[in-house]
Tab-separated table of C-alpha atoms and ligand atoms in Angstrom:
chain	number	residue	atom	x	y	z
F	1	MET	CA	-215.949	165.948	21.336
F	2	ASN	CA	-216.412	164.816	17.717
F	3	ASP	CA	-218.709	161.751	18.040
F	4	ARG	CA	-217.023	159.826	15.208
F	5	ARG	CA	-213.731	159.881	17.173
F	6	ARG	CA	-215.411	158.798	20.426
F	7	PRO	CA	-214.341	155.244	21.295
F	8	PHE	CA	-216.940	152.614	22.242
F	9	PRO	CA	-217.667	151.951	25.099
F	10	GLU	CA	-217.390	155.207	27.069
F	11	PRO	CA	-213.881	156.713	27.215
F	12	ILE	CA	-212.177	156.935	30.619
F	13	PRO	CA	-211.015	160.453	31.622
F	14	ARG	CA	-207.296	160.315	32.534
F	15	TYR	CA	-206.059	163.916	32.681
F	16	THR	CA	-208.184	167.054	33.153
F	17	ALA	CA	-207.696	170.057	30.861
F	18	ASN	CA	-205.844	171.816	33.702
F	19	GLU	CA	-203.480	168.878	34.185
F	20	ARG	CA	-202.743	168.712	30.445
F	21	THR	CA	-202.144	172.457	30.125
F	22	ASN	CA	-199.904	172.315	33.179
F	23	HIS	CA	-197.984	169.295	31.797
F	24	TRP	CA	-197.329	170.922	28.414
F	25	LEU	CA	-196.196	174.150	30.109
F	26	VAL	CA	-193.675	172.054	32.071
F	27	ALA	CA	-192.590	170.350	28.834
F	28	LEU	CA	-192.116	173.666	26.962
F	29	SER	CA	-190.239	175.300	29.818
F	30	PHE	CA	-188.085	172.157	30.154
F	31	ILE	CA	-187.135	172.381	26.456
F	32	ALA	CA	-186.298	176.102	26.831
F	33	ALA	CA	-184.245	175.507	30.014
F	34	ALA	CA	-182.452	172.448	28.573
F	35	LEU	CA	-181.545	174.057	25.222
F	36	SER	CA	-180.404	177.337	26.775
F	37	GLY	CA	-178.459	175.384	29.432
F	38	LEU	CA	-176.720	173.222	26.806
F	39	ALA	CA	-175.848	176.420	24.910
F	40	LEU	CA	-174.009	177.689	28.007
F	41	PHE	CA	-172.491	174.350	29.017
F	42	HIS	CA	-169.840	173.924	26.312
F	43	PRO	CA	-168.684	175.804	23.187
F	44	TRP	CA	-170.092	172.996	20.965
F	45	GLY	CA	-173.566	174.083	22.109
F	46	PHE	CA	-173.009	177.778	21.460
F	47	TRP	CA	-174.963	177.737	18.176
F	48	LEU	CA	-178.099	177.125	20.292
F	49	THR	CA	-177.834	180.710	21.583
F	50	ALA	CA	-179.279	181.753	18.177
F	51	LEU	CA	-182.630	180.394	19.429
F	52	PHE	CA	-182.709	182.846	22.345
F	53	GLY	CA	-181.437	186.077	20.744
F	54	GLY	CA	-177.676	185.552	21.164
F	55	GLY	CA	-175.232	184.736	23.971
F	56	GLN	CA	-176.147	187.515	26.391
F	57	TRP	CA	-179.880	186.895	26.130
F	58	THR	CA	-179.353	183.157	26.595
F	59	ARG	CA	-177.381	183.852	29.786
F	60	ILE	CA	-180.049	186.254	31.064
F	61	LEU	CA	-183.030	184.062	30.166
F	62	HIS	CA	-181.792	180.609	31.264
F	63	PRO	CA	-182.276	181.109	35.052
F	64	PHE	CA	-185.753	182.567	34.472
F	65	PHE	CA	-186.727	179.547	32.324
F	66	GLY	CA	-185.462	177.371	35.186
F	67	VAL	CA	-187.445	179.163	37.908
F	68	PHE	CA	-190.587	179.101	35.724
F	69	MET	CA	-190.108	175.362	35.066
F	70	PHE	CA	-189.672	174.708	38.810
F	71	ILE	CA	-192.919	176.536	39.644
F	72	VAL	CA	-195.072	174.888	36.951
F	73	PHE	CA	-193.496	171.488	37.678
F	74	PHE	CA	-194.436	171.688	41.363
F	75	LEU	CA	-197.981	172.807	40.505
F	76	LEU	CA	-198.256	169.590	38.463
F	77	ALA	CA	-196.463	167.492	41.059
F	78	PHE	CA	-198.831	168.580	43.852
F	79	ARG	CA	-201.810	167.570	41.698
F	80	MET	CA	-200.300	164.103	41.174
F	81	TRP	CA	-198.619	163.602	44.558
F	82	GLY	CA	-201.257	161.270	46.022
F	83	ASP	CA	-201.200	158.933	42.995
F	84	ASN	CA	-197.429	158.504	43.197
F	85	THR	CA	-196.886	156.939	46.615
F	86	MET	CA	-194.880	153.714	46.187
F	87	ASP	CA	-196.165	150.474	47.679
F	88	ALA	CA	-195.044	146.818	47.662
F	89	ARG	CA	-197.006	146.220	44.430
F	90	ASP	CA	-195.032	148.990	42.649
F	91	ARG	CA	-191.701	147.611	43.850
F	92	GLU	CA	-192.706	144.179	42.531
F	93	TRP	CA	-193.726	145.841	39.219
F	94	ILE	CA	-190.288	147.468	38.965
F	95	ARG	CA	-188.639	144.092	39.554
F	96	SER	CA	-190.764	142.664	36.683
F	97	MET	CA	-189.767	145.492	34.300
F	98	ARG	CA	-188.064	143.055	31.881
F	99	GLN	CA	-191.365	141.167	31.391
F	100	VAL	CA	-193.241	144.437	30.820
F	101	VAL	CA	-190.721	145.585	28.202
F	102	ASN	CA	-190.993	142.195	26.462
F	103	ASN	CA	-194.815	142.482	26.457
F	104	ARG	CA	-195.261	139.396	28.674
F	105	GLU	CA	-197.297	140.947	31.442
F	106	GLU	CA	-199.008	137.828	32.857
F	107	GLY	CA	-198.086	137.558	36.535
F	108	VAL	CA	-196.984	141.201	36.744
F	109	PRO	CA	-198.908	142.978	39.573
F	110	GLU	CA	-201.888	145.127	38.602
F	111	VAL	CA	-201.151	148.836	38.266
F	112	GLY	CA	-202.977	151.842	39.779
F	113	ARG	CA	-203.176	155.259	38.072
F	114	PHE	CA	-199.375	155.214	37.588
F	115	ASN	CA	-196.991	152.262	37.355
F	116	GLY	CA	-193.799	151.726	39.387
F	117	GLY	CA	-191.637	153.157	36.589
F	118	GLN	CA	-193.733	156.338	36.370
F	119	LYS	CA	-193.548	156.722	40.161
F	120	LEU	CA	-189.789	156.225	40.131
F	121	LEU	CA	-189.559	158.911	37.440
F	122	PHE	CA	-191.829	161.212	39.479
F	123	TRP	CA	-189.652	161.076	42.624
F	124	SER	CA	-186.424	161.338	40.629
F	125	LEU	CA	-187.818	164.465	38.934
F	126	ILE	CA	-188.657	165.961	42.343
F	127	VAL	CA	-185.049	165.426	43.523
F	128	CYS	CA	-183.574	166.837	40.282
F	129	MET	CA	-185.865	169.883	40.265
F	130	ILE	CA	-185.024	170.814	43.871
F	131	ALA	CA	-181.291	170.260	43.278
F	132	LEU	CA	-181.331	172.304	40.045
F	133	LEU	CA	-183.170	175.177	41.717
F	134	LEU	CA	-180.907	175.310	44.794
F	135	THR	CA	-177.645	175.015	42.842
F	136	GLY	CA	-178.938	177.459	40.208
F	137	LEU	CA	-179.803	180.075	42.850
F	138	VAL	CA	-176.328	179.790	44.408
F	139	MET	CA	-174.636	180.546	41.068
F	140	TRP	CA	-177.110	183.207	39.820
F	141	ARG	CA	-175.057	186.277	38.915
F	142	PRO	CA	-175.559	189.211	39.332
F	143	TYR	CA	-178.321	188.643	41.922
F	144	LEU	CA	-177.322	185.954	44.421
F	145	ALA	CA	-173.894	184.442	43.719
F	146	ALA	CA	-171.978	187.228	45.520
F	147	ALA	CA	-173.629	186.166	48.789
F	148	PHE	CA	-171.869	182.753	48.687
F	149	PRO	CA	-168.158	181.746	48.935
F	150	LEU	CA	-166.559	181.211	45.514
F	151	GLY	CA	-165.762	177.549	46.314
F	152	LEU	CA	-169.456	176.886	46.969
F	153	VAL	CA	-170.497	178.632	43.748
F	154	ARG	CA	-168.048	176.444	41.806
F	155	PHE	CA	-169.273	173.269	43.518
F	156	ALA	CA	-172.878	174.317	42.844
F	157	SER	CA	-172.098	174.690	39.123
F	158	LEU	CA	-170.659	171.139	39.060
F	159	LEU	CA	-173.763	169.728	40.777
F	160	HIS	CA	-176.041	171.802	38.518
F	161	ALA	CA	-174.474	170.232	35.409
F	162	PHE	CA	-174.741	166.749	36.955
F	163	PHE	CA	-178.465	167.063	37.815
F	164	ALA	CA	-179.152	168.635	34.408
F	165	LEU	CA	-177.587	165.599	32.725
F	166	VAL	CA	-179.668	163.239	34.911
F	167	ILE	CA	-182.950	165.057	34.220
F	168	ILE	CA	-182.288	165.213	30.450
F	169	CYS	CA	-181.716	161.419	30.426
F	170	LEU	CA	-184.881	160.876	32.521
F	171	ILE	CA	-186.979	163.000	30.164
F	172	ILE	CA	-185.606	161.191	27.084
F	173	VAL	CA	-186.762	157.895	28.676
F	174	HIS	CA	-190.102	159.538	29.618
F	175	ILE	CA	-190.733	160.764	26.048
F	176	TYR	CA	-189.697	157.396	24.593
F	177	SER	CA	-192.171	155.555	26.864
F	178	GLY	CA	-194.897	158.090	25.991
F	179	PHE	CA	-194.556	157.129	22.300
F	180	TRP	CA	-193.844	153.436	22.987
F	181	VAL	CA	-197.047	152.851	24.994
F	182	LYS	CA	-199.659	153.283	22.248
F	183	GLY	CA	-202.504	155.491	23.504
F	184	ALA	CA	-200.453	157.265	26.217
F	185	MET	CA	-199.842	160.340	24.064
F	186	ALA	CA	-203.589	160.662	23.367
F	187	ALA	CA	-204.145	160.555	27.143
F	188	MET	CA	-201.962	163.663	27.526
F	189	THR	CA	-203.343	165.461	24.427
F	190	ARG	CA	-207.084	164.613	24.449
F	191	GLY	CA	-207.394	163.686	28.123
F	192	TRP	CA	-209.103	160.291	27.794
F	193	VAL	CA	-208.177	156.658	27.212
F	194	THR	CA	-210.162	153.621	26.077
F	195	ARG	CA	-211.342	150.979	28.562
F	196	GLY	CA	-209.071	148.504	26.791
F	197	TRP	CA	-206.032	150.740	27.358
F	198	ALA	CA	-206.900	151.237	31.032
F	199	TYR	CA	-207.500	147.465	31.442
F	200	LYS	CA	-204.159	146.577	29.851
F	201	HIS	CA	-201.945	149.196	31.495
F	202	HIS	CA	-203.676	150.381	34.714
F	203	ARG	CA	-206.151	147.655	35.746
F	204	ALA	CA	-206.337	148.562	39.468
F	205	TRP	CA	-207.032	152.202	38.499
F	206	LEU	CA	-209.871	151.099	36.156
F	207	ARG	CA	-211.372	148.962	38.935
F	208	ASP	CA	-211.254	151.934	41.350
F	209	ILE	CA	-213.048	154.094	38.766
F	210	ASP	CA	-215.742	151.447	38.166
F	211	GLU	CA	-216.269	151.008	41.918
F	212	ARG	CA	-216.530	154.784	42.389
F	213	ASP	CA	-219.021	155.067	39.496
F	214	ALA	CA	-221.117	152.191	40.880
F	215	ARG	CA	-221.477	153.954	44.261
T	1	LIG	C1	-191.174	167.231	26.193
T	1	LIG	C2	-191.945	166.269	25.864
T	1	LIG	C3	-192.825	165.429	26.757
T	1	LIG	C4	-193.671	164.484	26.267
T	1	LIG	C5	-193.854	164.090	24.808
T	1	LIG	C6	-194.377	163.909	27.400
T	1	LIG	C7	-195.354	162.928	27.307
T	1	LIG	C8	-196.138	162.478	28.365
T	1	LIG	C9	-197.222	161.525	28.257
T	1	LIG	C10	-197.668	160.866	26.970
T	1	LIG	C11	-197.740	161.320	29.486
T	1	LIG	C12	-198.929	160.400	29.874
T	1	LIG	C13	-198.447	159.055	30.352
T	1	LIG	C14	-199.585	158.159	30.846
T	1	LIG	O1	-200.615	158.651	31.302
T	1	LIG	O2	-199.404	156.937	30.798
T	1	LIG	C15	-196.990	162.143	30.411
T	1	LIG	C16	-197.168	162.194	31.776
T	1	LIG	C17	-196.369	162.882	32.658
T	1	LIG	N1	-195.321	163.725	32.314
T	1	LIG	FE1	-194.634	164.122	30.429
T	1	LIG	N2	-193.928	164.503	28.549
T	1	LIG	C18	-192.968	165.436	28.217
T	1	LIG	C19	-192.238	166.224	29.087
T	1	LIG	C20	-192.339	166.169	30.468
T	1	LIG	C21	-191.502	166.910	31.381
T	1	LIG	C22	-190.377	167.867	30.957
T	1	LIG	C23	-191.900	166.574	32.633
T	1	LIG	C24	-191.350	167.023	33.965
T	1	LIG	C25	-190.174	167.551	34.138
T	1	LIG	C26	-192.993	165.625	32.522
T	1	LIG	C27	-193.674	165.076	33.592
T	1	LIG	C28	-194.757	164.202	33.501
T	1	LIG	C29	-195.459	163.614	34.627
T	1	LIG	C30	-195.122	163.853	36.111
T	1	LIG	C31	-196.475	162.814	34.094
T	1	LIG	C32	-197.504	161.943	34.852
T	1	LIG	C33	-196.944	160.610	35.259
T	1	LIG	C34	-196.095	159.911	34.261
T	1	LIG	O3	-196.565	159.478	33.181
T	1	LIG	O4	-194.902	159.771	34.555
T	1	LIG	N3	-193.236	165.414	31.188
T	1	LIG	N4	-196.013	162.827	29.699
C-alpha cells in the first residue's frame, strides 16, 4: 500500500481481497440481470436490449446472468453467514434506526461486524435470491418450462417480477447507505477502515479485533 495514503494509527482490515472480488462480481452480475430483466419486463424497457446485442440475445442471456448471480451471491453469503446472525442487540438497533439516521447514536447498542440493518438486508437478499432462482427455473424456456403446468409457469412469472422489484429496491437502499456512510465504500474497494470508523460504526467488532490481537 502507498504509505502516504496509510491512515494513522494502523488501518483495520474489513474485507479480504477475495471477499471484495466476490462482492463486485455479485454487483456486476446484479446490474446485468436487473437491466436485462427490465428490458424484458415491459415495452418501455425495450431500449435496454441494445446493451445486450438485441432482443433475442437479451432473452437468451438473462437467465444465465441470473444463475451466475445466484452462484456468486451464495459464495459471498457463505463467507459472511456467521457475522449475520441476528441477536437482541441487533433488534434493538433496528428499533433505534431513526436515531442512527439522525446521527444521534448515543444510547444505541454497540454494533458487531454488521449492524441490524445490514443483517436484515442480508436475510432479505437470501430470500429474494432463492425465490428468483426457483421461479426463474420454472419459466426457463426452452429448457425447463415445458416440464411444469402452464398455470404454474404463469404464477412463477408473477412472483419472479415481484421478487425482482423487491431486490432492486433493497439494492438501491444498499447502494445509498454505502455512499451515505463515509468510509464504507473504501472498505469495499481498498479493504480497510480507520480505527475511528470502526469505533463509530462497529464498536463491538473493533473490541473483538483488539481482544483477538492482544491474545
Ligand atoms: C451495485 C453496486 C453496489 C455497491 C456500490 C455496493 C456497496 C457496498 C459497500 C460499500 C459495502 C460495505 C459496507 C460496510 O462494510 O459497511 C457493501 C457490502 C455488502 N454488499 Fe454491496 N454494493 C453493491 C451491490 C451489491 C449487491 C448487488 C449485493 C447482493 C445482491 C450486495 C451485497 C453486499 C453484502 C452482503 C455486503 C456485506 C454486508 C453489508 O454491508 O450489507 N452488494 N456493499
